[in-house]
């Protein structure tokens, strides 16, 4: 019996928990924790589901199901040599960035094995691969292209041999500038026969047309009547991939001008031509005395109107009916401020046009009105709103300058807030206004008892104009008077939001104006 009892006690000791931690006697491993989001059967120690059940769960889209594989992005790897790398990259990576902009692909150069990795859409990868091969071919010789094989991203121009250097410019600077302006890739290439050499232009349709007309304009200036005949008509029609497709809204228009109109429409350094092109959204170039307008029907219509109004301005104000147009904003400008808005020889208004890509001019004057209508034309609503805001801001600054610094006589009480002998007058102007001793505001002596004429200075210096013996002024950067007067001054500035600045300058002024 004693042997049986000893066995039962050993059995109980082997199955009882040790110190309440759940470990079995003689075991060095801790029990696995329960998973909160696991199935109940697994937590209770039941047998796991069969392999077939697990496969069904994955097929049902459970968290353990694998995500469908995405199609791999088209990719091309080009091995290059040490001497090719600087040629492909360009100065500061300019050539690589240009190839990426024109093709729409991403190009990366690996330093380990000198490989160009090109990724993007299938069309973009193919275009970038061709462009890289063209650039690499230029390092060792001439580029050869089969011009008989039509490409939807290429246009060509026959350049006279004596004009090639003129088109290229010193170190290719002129051609690089055209590429930058129209987002294209341009170089001279030979045909498959090895004899003919043309200027190849790669890029989008609009960029290729703009670059083509730019080069044609330069050649026509160097060699007149190369593209335009004696009747101011094109010798050969403009043709590039995409032209003449049924339903296509892109087309070209021409307008002949005389020599005086051409110089007026061109402007200094082509500034007027660029202004009209930016405002209308249309491509505008001049071939000889012919203006070429290329774009959609709406763009050509705007360019046609803007160019016509510009040429009419040579003879005086232009009568324009702006009703029903969606490309114009109107600003009413007081007649006496119109000269201030336009500036000397129109420089201020030209600066507004350049910054906002708009075309601004005044409508024909109405003698019975005290205002003139300034018309702001442009294809961008944001640009028109910005130009309108700039003009209205100039008018507001002119008015404030004429009105001069103001003083709120209702804010302070005479006899208590004003220095002795100071009494505000309800009259404000050259004949009266606020007076303090000899002189006074508007009089020859200016604002000050000593007659030094200090209170007529510009805004930035009026705070330094102190009159009298240093009594309290009620405004200004440097405050005089008792503590109560200075506190009233600070309260006045806070209430009327004078000298509002950001937090940094507020803290700096607090330190500087500490009394």
mmCIF file of C-alpha atoms in Angstrom, residues 254-484:
data_model
loop_
_atom_site.group_PDB
_atom_site.id
_atom_site.type_symbol
_atom_site.label_atom_id
_atom_site.label_comp_id
_atom_site.label_asym_id
_atom_site.label_seq_id
_atom_site.Cartn_x
_atom_site.Cartn_y
_atom_site.Cartn_z
ATOM 1 C CA UNK A 254 -1.111 82.576 -93.132
ATOM 2 C CA UNK A 255 -1.285 86.361 -93.037
ATOM 3 C CA UNK A 256 0.838 88.598 -95.245
ATOM 4 C CA UNK A 257 2.207 91.886 -93.840
ATOM 5 C CA UNK A 258 4.263 94.787 -95.155
ATOM 6 C CA UNK A 259 7.670 95.703 -93.762
ATOM 7 C CA UNK A 260 6.386 98.264 -91.238
ATOM 8 C CA UNK A 261 3.768 95.858 -89.895
ATOM 9 C CA UNK A 262 6.354 93.084 -89.624
ATOM 10 C CA UNK A 263 8.715 95.130 -87.456
ATOM 11 C CA UNK A 264 5.804 96.243 -85.247
ATOM 12 C CA UNK A 265 4.471 92.689 -84.883
ATOM 13 C CA UNK A 266 7.935 91.261 -84.219
ATOM 14 C CA UNK A 267 9.044 93.599 -81.427
ATOM 15 C CA UNK A 268 12.483 93.931 -79.886
ATOM 16 C CA UNK A 269 14.133 90.522 -80.015
ATOM 17 C CA UNK A 270 10.814 88.909 -80.998
ATOM 18 C CA UNK A 271 9.139 89.924 -77.705
ATOM 19 C CA UNK A 272 5.827 90.959 -79.310
ATOM 20 C CA UNK A 273 5.602 87.727 -81.305
ATOM 21 C CA UNK A 274 6.210 85.646 -78.169
ATOM 22 C CA UNK A 275 3.624 87.690 -76.278
ATOM 23 C CA UNK A 276 0.935 86.988 -78.871
ATOM 24 C CA UNK A 277 1.868 83.298 -79.017
ATOM 25 C CA UNK A 278 1.759 82.864 -75.228
ATOM 26 C CA UNK A 279 -1.526 84.736 -74.865
ATOM 27 C CA UNK A 280 -3.319 82.892 -77.674
ATOM 28 C CA UNK A 281 -1.775 79.445 -77.125
ATOM 29 C CA UNK A 282 -1.061 79.269 -80.860
ATOM 30 C CA UNK A 283 2.281 78.724 -82.600
ATOM 31 C CA UNK A 284 3.207 82.012 -84.338
ATOM 32 C CA UNK A 285 6.286 82.395 -86.535
ATOM 33 C CA UNK A 286 7.195 84.815 -89.320
ATOM 34 C CA UNK A 287 8.541 83.516 -92.631
ATOM 35 C CA UNK A 288 9.663 86.637 -94.417
ATOM 36 C CA UNK A 289 6.655 88.983 -94.335
ATOM 37 C CA UNK A 290 4.179 86.153 -93.735
ATOM 38 C CA UNK A 291 2.825 85.270 -90.304
ATOM 39 C CA UNK A 292 2.267 81.523 -89.894
ATOM 40 C CA UNK A 293 -0.390 80.507 -87.321
ATOM 41 C CA UNK A 294 -0.510 76.828 -86.375
ATOM 42 C CA UNK A 295 -2.786 75.165 -83.850
ATOM 43 C CA UNK A 296 -6.394 74.208 -83.231
ATOM 44 C CA UNK A 297 -9.259 76.294 -84.614
ATOM 45 C CA UNK A 298 -9.750 78.112 -81.290
ATOM 46 C CA UNK A 299 -6.042 78.873 -80.974
ATOM 47 C CA UNK A 300 -5.817 80.146 -84.523
ATOM 48 C CA UNK A 301 -8.931 82.307 -84.011
ATOM 49 C CA UNK A 302 -7.420 83.965 -80.922
ATOM 50 C CA UNK A 303 -4.074 84.508 -82.666
ATOM 51 C CA UNK A 304 -5.818 85.988 -85.703
ATOM 52 C CA UNK A 305 -7.749 88.470 -83.527
ATOM 53 C CA UNK A 306 -4.778 89.434 -81.358
ATOM 54 C CA UNK A 307 -2.512 90.025 -84.355
ATOM 55 C CA UNK A 308 -5.193 92.123 -86.089
ATOM 56 C CA UNK A 309 -5.783 94.270 -82.980
ATOM 57 C CA UNK A 310 -2.052 94.727 -82.522
ATOM 58 C CA UNK A 311 -1.601 96.067 -86.041
ATOM 59 C CA UNK A 312 -4.607 98.387 -85.619
ATOM 60 C CA UNK A 313 -2.974 99.973 -82.579
ATOM 61 C CA UNK A 314 -0.452 101.637 -84.883
ATOM 62 C CA UNK A 315 -3.197 104.052 -85.932
ATOM 63 C CA UNK A 316 -4.748 104.671 -82.500
ATOM 64 C CA UNK A 317 -7.143 103.087 -80.005
ATOM 65 C CA UNK A 318 -8.901 99.923 -81.146
ATOM 66 C CA UNK A 319 -12.696 99.471 -80.934
ATOM 67 C CA UNK A 320 -13.149 95.963 -79.521
ATOM 68 C CA UNK A 321 -16.401 94.265 -78.619
ATOM 69 C CA UNK A 322 -15.549 91.997 -75.674
ATOM 70 C CA UNK A 323 -19.109 90.801 -75.114
ATOM 71 C CA UNK A 324 -19.480 87.041 -75.306
ATOM 72 C CA UNK A 325 -15.747 86.314 -75.289
ATOM 73 C CA UNK A 326 -14.358 83.890 -72.725
ATOM 74 C CA UNK A 327 -10.718 84.947 -73.095
ATOM 75 C CA UNK A 328 -10.917 88.500 -71.714
ATOM 76 C CA UNK A 329 -11.146 90.358 -68.393
ATOM 77 C CA UNK A 330 -11.901 94.081 -68.182
ATOM 78 C CA UNK A 331 -10.444 96.534 -65.646
ATOM 79 C CA UNK A 332 -11.805 100.077 -65.218
ATOM 80 C CA UNK A 333 -8.852 102.432 -64.773
ATOM 81 C CA UNK A 334 -9.298 106.119 -63.807
ATOM 82 C CA UNK A 335 -8.159 108.227 -66.712
ATOM 83 C CA UNK A 336 -5.631 110.162 -64.620
ATOM 84 C CA UNK A 337 -4.000 106.860 -63.533
ATOM 85 C CA UNK A 338 -3.673 105.270 -66.975
ATOM 86 C CA UNK A 339 -0.200 106.697 -67.542
ATOM 87 C CA UNK A 340 0.941 105.272 -64.203
ATOM 88 C CA UNK A 341 -0.442 101.810 -65.082
ATOM 89 C CA UNK A 342 1.165 101.667 -68.520
ATOM 90 C CA UNK A 343 4.468 103.201 -67.414
ATOM 91 C CA UNK A 344 7.114 104.909 -69.497
ATOM 92 C CA UNK A 345 6.586 103.847 -73.119
ATOM 93 C CA UNK A 346 4.352 101.047 -71.873
ATOM 94 C CA UNK A 347 7.119 99.293 -69.933
ATOM 95 C CA UNK A 348 4.986 98.579 -66.838
ATOM 96 C CA UNK A 349 2.167 97.014 -68.852
ATOM 97 C CA UNK A 350 4.643 95.003 -70.940
ATOM 98 C CA UNK A 351 6.114 93.589 -67.728
ATOM 99 C CA UNK A 352 2.629 92.508 -66.605
ATOM 100 C CA UNK A 353 2.035 90.819 -69.962
ATOM 101 C CA UNK A 354 5.336 88.956 -69.819
ATOM 102 C CA UNK A 355 4.777 87.701 -66.280
ATOM 103 C CA UNK A 356 1.167 86.588 -66.821
ATOM 104 C CA UNK A 357 1.246 85.472 -70.510
ATOM 105 C CA UNK A 358 -1.495 87.945 -71.463
ATOM 106 C CA UNK A 359 -2.154 90.614 -74.099
ATOM 107 C CA UNK A 360 -3.329 93.942 -72.647
ATOM 108 C CA UNK A 361 -4.443 97.172 -74.294
ATOM 109 C CA UNK A 362 -7.043 99.921 -73.820
ATOM 110 C CA UNK A 363 -10.309 100.076 -75.650
ATOM 111 C CA UNK A 364 -11.345 103.156 -77.630
ATOM 112 C CA UNK A 365 -11.933 106.012 -75.190
ATOM 113 C CA UNK A 366 -15.360 107.236 -74.176
ATOM 114 C CA UNK A 367 -15.150 111.019 -73.718
ATOM 115 C CA UNK A 368 -18.157 111.038 -71.383
ATOM 116 C CA UNK A 369 -16.590 108.602 -68.881
ATOM 117 C CA UNK A 370 -13.925 109.279 -66.278
ATOM 118 C CA UNK A 371 -12.604 105.710 -66.663
ATOM 119 C CA UNK A 372 -10.817 103.849 -69.416
ATOM 120 C CA UNK A 373 -11.337 100.151 -70.084
ATOM 121 C CA UNK A 374 -8.202 98.025 -69.980
ATOM 122 C CA UNK A 375 -8.744 94.715 -71.787
ATOM 123 C CA UNK A 376 -6.728 91.702 -70.614
ATOM 124 C CA UNK A 377 -6.737 88.848 -73.132
ATOM 125 C CA UNK A 378 -5.284 85.389 -72.619
ATOM 126 C CA UNK A 379 -6.063 81.719 -72.848
ATOM 127 C CA UNK A 380 -5.291 81.101 -69.155
ATOM 128 C CA UNK A 381 -7.906 82.284 -66.604
ATOM 129 C CA UNK A 382 -5.245 82.210 -63.881
ATOM 130 C CA UNK A 383 -2.983 84.473 -65.931
ATOM 131 C CA UNK A 384 -5.789 86.962 -66.590
ATOM 132 C CA UNK A 385 -6.743 87.080 -62.903
ATOM 133 C CA UNK A 386 -3.136 87.677 -61.916
ATOM 134 C CA UNK A 387 -2.764 90.484 -64.463
ATOM 135 C CA UNK A 388 -5.996 92.084 -63.217
ATOM 136 C CA UNK A 389 -4.775 91.889 -59.633
ATOM 137 C CA UNK A 390 -1.449 93.497 -60.559
ATOM 138 C CA UNK A 391 -3.180 96.397 -62.344
ATOM 139 C CA UNK A 392 -5.630 96.991 -59.501
ATOM 140 C CA UNK A 393 -2.759 96.873 -57.006
ATOM 141 C CA UNK A 394 -0.892 99.548 -58.983
ATOM 142 C CA UNK A 395 -3.998 101.768 -58.929
ATOM 143 C CA UNK A 396 -4.376 101.298 -55.183
ATOM 144 C CA UNK A 397 -0.723 102.200 -54.522
ATOM 145 C CA UNK A 398 -1.062 105.316 -56.659
ATOM 146 C CA UNK A 399 -4.100 106.441 -54.690
ATOM 147 C CA UNK A 400 -2.393 105.871 -51.346
ATOM 148 C CA UNK A 401 0.625 107.810 -52.499
ATOM 149 C CA UNK A 402 -1.519 110.770 -53.506
ATOM 150 C CA UNK A 403 -3.611 110.669 -50.351
ATOM 151 C CA UNK A 404 -0.558 110.631 -48.114
ATOM 152 C CA UNK A 405 -0.305 109.347 -44.538
ATOM 153 C CA UNK A 406 -3.613 109.377 -42.705
ATOM 154 C CA UNK A 407 -4.394 110.160 -39.077
ATOM 155 C CA UNK A 408 -7.520 108.870 -37.350
ATOM 156 C CA UNK A 409 -8.698 111.854 -35.341
ATOM 157 C CA UNK A 410 -11.640 109.854 -33.934
ATOM 158 C CA UNK A 411 -9.277 107.424 -32.200
ATOM 159 C CA UNK A 412 -7.734 110.037 -29.863
ATOM 160 C CA UNK A 413 -9.379 112.665 -27.659
ATOM 161 C CA UNK A 414 -8.271 116.296 -28.017
ATOM 162 C CA UNK A 415 -6.757 117.784 -24.901
ATOM 163 C CA UNK A 416 -5.708 114.439 -23.519
ATOM 164 C CA UNK A 417 -4.255 112.362 -26.326
ATOM 165 C CA UNK A 418 -2.874 115.269 -28.372
ATOM 166 C CA UNK A 419 0.155 117.335 -27.370
ATOM 167 C CA UNK A 420 -0.432 120.898 -26.199
ATOM 168 C CA UNK A 421 -1.466 123.241 -28.969
ATOM 169 C CA UNK A 422 -2.481 120.399 -31.320
ATOM 170 C CA UNK A 423 -6.051 120.392 -32.570
ATOM 171 C CA UNK A 424 -7.206 118.176 -35.464
ATOM 172 C CA UNK A 425 -9.160 119.902 -38.166
ATOM 173 C CA UNK A 426 -11.948 118.353 -40.207
ATOM 174 C CA UNK A 427 -10.358 119.885 -43.264
ATOM 175 C CA UNK A 428 -7.720 117.770 -44.957
ATOM 176 C CA UNK A 429 -5.773 119.147 -47.856
ATOM 177 C CA UNK A 430 -3.247 121.731 -49.002
ATOM 178 C CA UNK A 431 -5.206 124.606 -47.464
ATOM 179 C CA UNK A 432 -5.679 123.195 -43.967
ATOM 180 C CA UNK A 433 -5.594 119.835 -42.308
ATOM 181 C CA UNK A 434 -3.939 118.970 -39.016
ATOM 182 C CA UNK A 435 -2.042 121.891 -37.537
ATOM 183 C CA UNK A 436 0.506 122.129 -34.808
ATOM 184 C CA UNK A 437 2.219 125.465 -34.473
ATOM 185 C CA UNK A 438 3.606 127.392 -37.444
ATOM 186 C CA UNK A 439 3.341 125.620 -40.752
ATOM 187 C CA UNK A 440 1.026 122.693 -40.254
ATOM 188 C CA UNK A 441 0.043 119.998 -42.729
ATOM 189 C CA UNK A 442 -0.368 121.277 -46.248
ATOM 190 C CA UNK A 443 1.273 124.620 -45.601
ATOM 191 C CA UNK A 444 4.698 125.546 -46.961
ATOM 192 C CA UNK A 445 6.285 124.827 -43.589
ATOM 193 C CA UNK A 446 5.094 121.230 -43.521
ATOM 194 C CA UNK A 447 4.062 119.373 -40.381
ATOM 195 C CA UNK A 448 6.103 120.675 -37.442
ATOM 196 C CA UNK A 449 6.336 123.676 -35.158
ATOM 197 C CA UNK A 450 9.895 124.379 -36.286
ATOM 198 C CA UNK A 451 8.776 124.588 -39.920
ATOM 199 C CA UNK A 452 11.259 122.057 -41.241
ATOM 200 C CA UNK A 453 8.662 120.394 -43.442
ATOM 201 C CA UNK A 454 9.287 116.922 -42.143
ATOM 202 C CA UNK A 455 5.819 115.429 -42.438
ATOM 203 C CA UNK A 456 5.731 115.343 -46.238
ATOM 204 C CA UNK A 457 8.360 112.668 -46.615
ATOM 205 C CA UNK A 458 7.808 109.171 -48.012
ATOM 206 C CA UNK A 459 6.329 106.468 -45.830
ATOM 207 C CA UNK A 460 9.600 104.813 -45.029
ATOM 208 C CA UNK A 461 11.057 107.994 -43.467
ATOM 209 C CA UNK A 462 8.022 109.566 -41.807
ATOM 210 C CA UNK A 463 8.594 107.570 -38.620
ATOM 211 C CA UNK A 464 11.875 109.414 -38.184
ATOM 212 C CA UNK A 465 10.250 112.846 -38.570
ATOM 213 C CA UNK A 466 9.839 114.163 -35.070
ATOM 214 C CA UNK A 467 8.352 117.550 -34.426
ATOM 215 C CA UNK A 468 8.650 119.750 -31.361
ATOM 216 C CA UNK A 469 10.536 118.809 -28.231
ATOM 217 C CA UNK A 470 9.731 115.115 -28.379
ATOM 218 C CA UNK A 471 6.108 115.022 -27.254
ATOM 219 C CA UNK A 472 3.978 111.938 -27.841
ATOM 220 C CA UNK A 473 3.088 111.529 -31.524
ATOM 221 C CA UNK A 474 0.449 108.814 -31.347
ATOM 222 C CA UNK A 475 2.103 106.758 -34.107
ATOM 223 C CA UNK A 476 5.536 105.885 -35.374
ATOM 224 C CA UNK A 477 8.204 103.292 -34.834
ATOM 225 C CA UNK A 478 9.907 105.136 -31.936
ATOM 226 C CA UNK A 479 7.431 106.156 -29.260
ATOM 227 C CA UNK A 480 7.733 109.056 -26.818
ATOM 228 C CA UNK A 481 5.637 109.994 -23.806
ATOM 229 C CA UNK A 482 4.516 108.377 -20.587
ATOM 230 C CA UNK A 483 3.908 104.667 -20.112
ATOM 231 C CA UNK A 484 0.155 105.103 -20.506
#
